[in-house]
Amino acid sequence: MADAAAAPMSGAGWRKALLMSPALAWLALLIVLPHAELAVLSFREQAGLRHYVPSLSHYREFFHEPEYWHTFVRTAWMSIVATFATLCLAFPIAWVIAKIARGRAAAWLFLACMIPFWISETVRTLGWMILLRETGVLPAVLVKLGIVAHPVELLYHDTTIMVGLIYNSMLFMIVPLVSSLESLDNALIEAAYDLGANGLTVLRKIVIPHAAPGITAGCIIVFMLTLGDYITPTLLGGKDSGWFTEQIYTEFITRFDWGQGAAFGFLLLVLSTLIVIAGLKLSGQRFGDVMGRT
Amino acid sequence: MNQPDLTAQSVVKRFGDHVAVDSISFEVARGSFFSILGPSGCGKTTLLRMIAGFLEPDGGEIAIGGRTMRGVAPNRRPVNMVFQQLALFPMMSVGENVEFGLARRGVARTERRNKAGAMLERVGLAGAAAKRVDELSGGQRQRVAIARSLVLEPTLLLLDEPLGALDLKLREHMKIELKQLQAEFGTTFVYITHDQSEALVLSDHVGVMNHGRFEQIGTPQDLYYRPRTPFVAGFVGDSNRLTGRATDVAGDRVRVDTGDGWTVEARREGAVADGDAVEVFVRPEAATLSRAGESGSAPHEGTVESLLFDGAKSAVLLRERRSRREVRVALPQTGEFADLRTGEPIAFRFDAARAVCFRVRSDRDG
Ligand SMILES: Nc1ncnc2c1ncn2[C@@H]1O[C@H](COP(=O)(O)OP(=O)(O)O)[C@@H](O)[C@H]1O
Ligand SMILES: [Mg+2]
């Protein structure tokens, strides 16, 4: 390794470096630099006018104030539930696209899953609000059908947030699932039936083990998106949605306490990393395999 | 004869308006090796998949072990299948592959392990249970696929061109091994192939299939020496095919005028009348060579076109003098005629009893 580095760079080496440069610049400018700045902000405390000393006070504050870490745990838990629910809903859809629909039908189904993403998340979520608010379409329909006597407020519930999160995540689960299910040889499924398996056993012993990298990749993507989402929980959940990103927003924008906000940002990063690692451990997957195979 | 393990009665399968399997009937005796031989696309896999239960016939009846299979799901049939691409489970070890079917039957873990181990030993893979599928060679995978099915002791084992993916040398070897395995286990095999040599070597009986129908069912010897249709005569083994007109039908002997100055004699199969358009099939080994100009030399004459040396299957390609038709004649094993030169004149004769003549069916005959 040391030899290669010491040797003058060959033409191919330069070409490779050139090809990599946008990615490296992106990493440096948008990820490493801001996080370095955030780290500095979070680990210091104002001791006087323009005078800062290193300190853990922002982190201590997080653990002392129950509202903070309640929100934190709630966000993590709801994200896990949303991820799992998305997986359960996306799996049959991905199965139909990958294994049952043929040619054009499969392409149309895929397109149908993508159509919501032609509209920005904000507009889509506002659409949900129009449907769900007390004077909105759905409560009116429910009254018409005689299911409820008076229009009910369907916004600002945890369930509503959950529905919105699942809706936003669907495509990101379906894509990796479809690609991993498509690569499953139908003969394996038939062979399993032939050897006496029933549908459930085929799912458990053949389909899920084969699709595991796709399932894991989809879950990681959806979990990250959900955990870091801001618009959906805030708009559908209202002011008190209790989503951790909202807390970060409040610290930065409302309270102008950048140090506290930075500490929260870091805690969110650590949390998502830990949960992803735990998920990989539980499912017996390796990150490189998962990302390499999908 | 004891009760057949498999009976098919007028089985039909259509895909749209294409009839893939067209009213097929046959029986397979217990413990025998039955092959379905036919060109690619003739409906072999479709027929096998109906027996395995992956396709429901559009008509007719399939019974296994005397029990009708209508409406019986594949996982409930006393049948196992060795798939064309083997379909071993890559997410499992070799041992788990073999145990898979036993586990589905609720066999206890230790018994499962013992049975799978014993089965792997019988197919020459002792100690391979812990290996991963992709660590095995092509031939070893083949054996795992067979072991995985045989460990369930099925009434019937279905094999869909199982040697197709192997290279030639290994195929020859596995062919013999398969035959020995079948004899040893006594399981009834139904074997699909497009390779006539596989079918002839392995089978007790062969059904020759073409366009969704069986042209002929018989022993390999029947098919080879007594083909009943032109398709069988042409598909099974090598043959010289000559077309012409019947000029003189006497008993089962027919004289055939090829229309370009050559006359051959052949055995009639089916109805042939004077003046009918006919085709004649003569195997290379049903012709004998003699030196041109020798006393009592053979009735047909030609010149040597090329020598095709292939060990015991060596032949000479010659051109008949008057008709200029190409004829392939086997070289005798004695080494005689090994010195033939291109362009050399040669005489030959056909054994009329082994040259078979069919009337050409025109479309009007249906
Ligand atoms: N699922 C299917 N849908 C439509 N046509 C099919 C299907 N399966 C097979 N066929 C057609 O039926 C014919 C027989 O196919 P197959 O049984 O696979 O032949 P073989 O195994 O002898 O090569 C082919 O013409 C094939 O195109
Ligand atoms: Mg086939």
CSV table of N, CA and C in Angstrom, one decimal, chain A residues 97-172:
chain,number,residue,atom,x,y,z
A,97,ILE,N,-45.1,-6.7,-8.6
A,97,ILE,CA,-44.3,-6.1,-9.7
A,97,ILE,C,-43.2,-7.0,-10.2
A,98,ALA,N,-42.5,-7.7,-9.3
A,98,ALA,CA,-41.4,-8.5,-9.6
A,98,ALA,C,-41.7,-9.9,-10.2
A,99,LYS,N,-42.8,-10.5,-9.7
A,99,LYS,CA,-43.1,-11.9,-9.9
A,99,LYS,C,-44.4,-12.2,-10.7
A,100,ILE,N,-45.4,-11.3,-10.5
A,100,ILE,CA,-46.7,-11.7,-11.1
A,100,ILE,C,-47.0,-10.9,-12.4
A,101,ALA,N,-46.8,-9.5,-12.3
A,101,ALA,CA,-47.1,-8.7,-13.5
A,101,ALA,C,-46.0,-9.0,-14.5
A,102,ARG,N,-46.4,-8.9,-15.8
A,102,ARG,CA,-45.5,-9.2,-16.9
A,102,ARG,C,-45.3,-7.9,-17.7
A,103,GLY,N,-44.1,-7.7,-18.2
A,103,GLY,CA,-43.8,-6.6,-19.2
A,103,GLY,C,-44.4,-5.3,-18.8
A,104,ARG,N,-45.3,-4.8,-19.7
A,104,ARG,CA,-45.9,-3.5,-19.6
A,104,ARG,C,-46.6,-3.3,-18.2
A,105,ALA,N,-47.3,-4.3,-17.8
A,105,ALA,CA,-48.1,-4.2,-16.6
A,105,ALA,C,-47.2,-3.9,-15.4
A,106,ALA,N,-46.0,-4.5,-15.4
A,106,ALA,CA,-45.0,-4.3,-14.3
A,106,ALA,C,-44.5,-2.9,-14.4
A,107,ALA,N,-44.2,-2.4,-15.6
A,107,ALA,CA,-43.7,-1.0,-15.8
A,107,ALA,C,-44.7,0.0,-15.3
A,108,TRP,N,-46.0,-0.3,-15.6
A,108,TRP,CA,-47.1,0.7,-15.2
A,108,TRP,C,-47.2,0.7,-13.7
A,109,LEU,N,-47.2,-0.5,-13.1
A,109,LEU,CA,-47.3,-0.5,-11.6
A,109,LEU,C,-46.2,0.3,-11.0
A,110,PHE,N,-45.0,0.1,-11.5
A,110,PHE,CA,-43.8,0.8,-11.0
A,110,PHE,C,-44.0,2.3,-11.1
A,111,LEU,N,-44.5,2.7,-12.3
A,111,LEU,CA,-44.8,4.1,-12.6
A,111,LEU,C,-45.8,4.7,-11.6
A,112,ALA,N,-46.8,3.9,-11.3
A,112,ALA,CA,-47.9,4.3,-10.4
A,112,ALA,C,-47.3,4.5,-9.0
A,113,CYS,N,-46.3,3.8,-8.6
A,113,CYS,CA,-45.6,4.0,-7.3
A,113,CYS,C,-44.8,5.3,-7.3
A,114,MET,N,-44.4,5.7,-8.5
A,114,MET,CA,-43.5,6.8,-8.6
A,114,MET,C,-44.3,8.1,-8.7
A,115,ILE,N,-45.5,8.1,-9.2
A,115,ILE,CA,-46.2,9.3,-9.5
A,115,ILE,C,-46.3,10.3,-8.3
A,116,PRO,N,-46.5,9.8,-7.1
A,116,PRO,CA,-46.6,10.8,-6.0
A,116,PRO,C,-45.3,11.6,-5.9
A,117,PHE,N,-44.2,11.1,-6.4
A,117,PHE,CA,-42.9,11.8,-6.2
A,117,PHE,C,-42.7,12.8,-7.2
A,118,TRP,N,-43.6,12.9,-8.2
A,118,TRP,CA,-43.5,14.1,-9.1
A,118,TRP,C,-44.0,15.4,-8.4
A,119,ILE,N,-44.6,15.2,-7.3
A,119,ILE,CA,-45.1,16.4,-6.5
A,119,ILE,C,-44.2,16.5,-5.3
A,120,SER,N,-43.9,17.8,-4.9
A,120,SER,CA,-43.0,18.0,-3.8
A,120,SER,C,-43.6,17.5,-2.5
A,121,GLU,N,-42.8,17.1,-1.6
A,121,GLU,CA,-43.3,16.6,-0.3
A,121,GLU,C,-44.2,17.6,0.4
A,122,THR,N,-43.8,18.8,0.3
A,122,THR,CA,-44.6,19.9,1.0
A,122,THR,C,-46.1,19.9,0.4
A,123,VAL,N,-46.1,19.9,-0.9
A,123,VAL,CA,-47.4,20.0,-1.6
A,123,VAL,C,-48.3,18.8,-1.3
A,124,ARG,N,-47.6,17.6,-1.4
A,124,ARG,CA,-48.2,16.3,-1.1
A,124,ARG,C,-48.8,16.3,0.3
A,125,THR,N,-48.0,16.8,1.2
A,125,THR,CA,-48.5,16.8,2.6
A,125,THR,C,-49.6,17.8,2.8
A,126,LEU,N,-49.6,18.9,2.1
A,126,LEU,CA,-50.7,19.9,2.2
A,126,LEU,C,-51.9,19.2,1.6
A,127,GLY,N,-51.8,18.4,0.6
A,127,GLY,CA,-52.9,17.7,0.1
A,127,GLY,C,-53.5,16.8,1.1
A,128,TRP,N,-52.7,16.1,1.8
A,128,TRP,CA,-53.2,15.2,2.9
A,128,TRP,C,-54.0,16.1,3.9
A,129,MET,N,-53.5,17.3,4.2
A,129,MET,CA,-54.2,18.2,5.2
A,129,MET,C,-55.6,18.5,4.7
A,130,ILE,N,-55.6,18.8,3.4
A,130,ILE,CA,-57.0,19.2,2.8
A,130,ILE,C,-57.9,18.0,2.9
A,131,LEU,N,-57.4,16.8,2.7
A,131,LEU,CA,-58.3,15.6,2.9
A,131,LEU,C,-58.7,15.4,4.3
A,132,LEU,N,-57.8,15.6,5.2
A,132,LEU,CA,-58.0,15.1,6.6
A,132,LEU,C,-58.5,16.1,7.6
A,133,ARG,N,-58.4,17.4,7.4
A,133,ARG,CA,-58.8,18.4,8.4
A,133,ARG,C,-60.3,18.3,8.7
A,134,GLU,N,-60.7,18.9,9.8
A,134,GLU,CA,-62.1,18.7,10.3
A,134,GLU,C,-63.1,19.1,9.2
A,135,THR,N,-62.8,20.2,8.4
A,135,THR,CA,-63.7,20.7,7.4
A,135,THR,C,-63.3,20.0,6.0
A,136,GLY,N,-62.5,19.0,6.1
A,136,GLY,CA,-61.9,18.5,4.8
A,136,GLY,C,-62.8,17.4,4.2
A,137,VAL,N,-62.3,16.8,3.2
A,137,VAL,CA,-63.0,15.9,2.3
A,137,VAL,C,-63.4,14.6,3.1
A,138,LEU,N,-62.4,14.0,3.7
A,138,LEU,CA,-62.7,12.7,4.3
A,138,LEU,C,-63.7,12.7,5.5
A,139,PRO,N,-63.5,13.7,6.4
A,139,PRO,CA,-64.6,13.7,7.5
A,139,PRO,C,-66.0,14.0,6.9
A,140,ALA,N,-66.1,14.8,5.9
A,140,ALA,CA,-67.4,15.0,5.3
A,140,ALA,C,-67.9,13.7,4.7
A,141,VAL,N,-67.1,12.9,4.0
A,141,VAL,CA,-67.5,11.7,3.5
A,141,VAL,C,-68.0,10.7,4.6
A,142,LEU,N,-67.2,10.7,5.7
A,142,LEU,CA,-67.6,9.8,6.8
A,142,LEU,C,-69.0,10.2,7.4
A,143,VAL,N,-69.2,11.5,7.4
A,143,VAL,CA,-70.6,12.0,7.9
A,143,VAL,C,-71.6,11.5,6.9
A,144,LYS,N,-71.4,11.8,5.6
A,144,LYS,CA,-72.3,11.4,4.6
A,144,LYS,C,-72.7,9.9,4.7
A,145,LEU,N,-71.7,9.1,4.9
A,145,LEU,CA,-71.9,7.6,4.9
A,145,LEU,C,-72.5,7.2,6.3
A,146,GLY,N,-72.6,8.2,7.2
A,146,GLY,CA,-73.3,7.9,8.4
A,146,GLY,C,-72.4,7.1,9.4
A,147,ILE,N,-71.1,7.1,9.1
A,147,ILE,CA,-70.2,6.4,10.0
A,147,ILE,C,-69.9,7.2,11.3
A,148,VAL,N,-69.8,8.5,11.2
A,148,VAL,CA,-69.8,9.4,12.4
A,148,VAL,C,-70.9,10.4,12.2
A,149,ALA,N,-71.3,11.0,13.4
A,149,ALA,CA,-72.4,11.9,13.4
A,149,ALA,C,-71.9,13.3,13.0
A,150,HIS,N,-70.7,13.7,13.6
A,150,HIS,CA,-70.2,15.1,13.3
A,150,HIS,C,-68.8,14.9,12.7
A,151,PRO,N,-68.4,15.9,11.9
A,151,PRO,CA,-67.0,15.8,11.3
A,151,PRO,C,-66.0,15.7,12.4
A,152,VAL,N,-65.0,14.8,12.3
A,152,VAL,CA,-64.0,14.6,13.3
A,152,VAL,C,-62.7,15.2,12.7
A,153,GLU,N,-61.8,15.6,13.6
A,153,GLU,CA,-60.5,16.1,13.2
A,153,GLU,C,-59.6,14.9,13.0
A,154,LEU,N,-59.2,14.7,11.8
A,154,LEU,CA,-58.3,13.5,11.5
A,154,LEU,C,-56.8,13.9,11.5
A,155,LEU,N,-56.6,15.2,11.5
A,155,LEU,CA,-55.2,15.7,11.6
A,155,LEU,C,-54.7,15.6,13.0
A,156,TYR,N,-53.4,15.8,13.2
A,156,TYR,CA,-52.8,15.9,14.5
A,156,TYR,C,-52.9,14.7,15.4
A,157,HIS,N,-53.0,13.5,14.8
A,157,HIS,CA,-52.9,12.3,15.5
A,157,HIS,C,-51.6,11.6,15.1
A,158,ASP,N,-51.1,10.7,16.0
A,158,ASP,CA,-49.9,9.9,15.7
A,158,ASP,C,-50.2,9.0,14.5
A,159,THR,N,-51.4,8.5,14.4
A,159,THR,CA,-51.7,7.6,13.3
A,159,THR,C,-51.6,8.4,12.0
A,160,THR,N,-52.0,9.6,12.0
A,160,THR,CA,-52.0,10.4,10.8
A,160,THR,C,-50.5,10.6,10.4
A,161,ILE,N,-49.7,10.9,11.4
A,161,ILE,CA,-48.2,11.1,11.1
A,161,ILE,C,-47.7,9.8,10.5
A,162,MET,N,-48.1,8.7,11.1
A,162,MET,CA,-47.6,7.4,10.6
A,162,MET,C,-48.0,7.1,9.2
A,163,VAL,N,-49.3,7.4,8.9
A,163,VAL,CA,-49.8,7.2,7.5
A,163,VAL,C,-49.0,8.0,6.5
A,164,GLY,N,-48.7,9.3,6.9
A,164,GLY,CA,-48.0,10.2,6.0
A,164,GLY,C,-46.5,9.7,5.8
A,165,LEU,N,-45.9,9.2,6.9
A,165,LEU,CA,-44.6,8.7,6.8
A,165,LEU,C,-44.5,7.5,5.9
A,166,ILE,N,-45.4,6.6,6.1
A,166,ILE,CA,-45.4,5.3,5.3
A,166,ILE,C,-45.6,5.7,3.8
A,167,TYR,N,-46.6,6.6,3.6
A,167,TYR,CA,-46.9,7.0,2.2
A,167,TYR,C,-45.6,7.6,1.5
A,168,ASN,N,-44.9,8.4,2.3
A,168,ASN,CA,-43.7,9.0,1.7
A,168,ASN,C,-42.5,8.0,1.5
A,169,SER,N,-42.6,6.9,2.3
A,169,SER,CA,-41.4,6.0,2.2
A,169,SER,C,-41.6,4.8,1.2
A,170,MET,N,-42.8,4.6,0.8
A,170,MET,CA,-43.2,3.4,0.0
A,170,MET,C,-42.2,3.2,-1.1
A,171,LEU,N,-42.0,4.2,-1.9
A,171,LEU,CA,-41.2,3.9,-3.1
A,171,LEU,C,-39.7,3.5,-2.8
A,172,PHE,N,-39.2,4.1,-1.7
A,172,PHE,CA,-37.8,3.8,-1.3
A,172,PHE,C,-37.7,2.4,-0.7
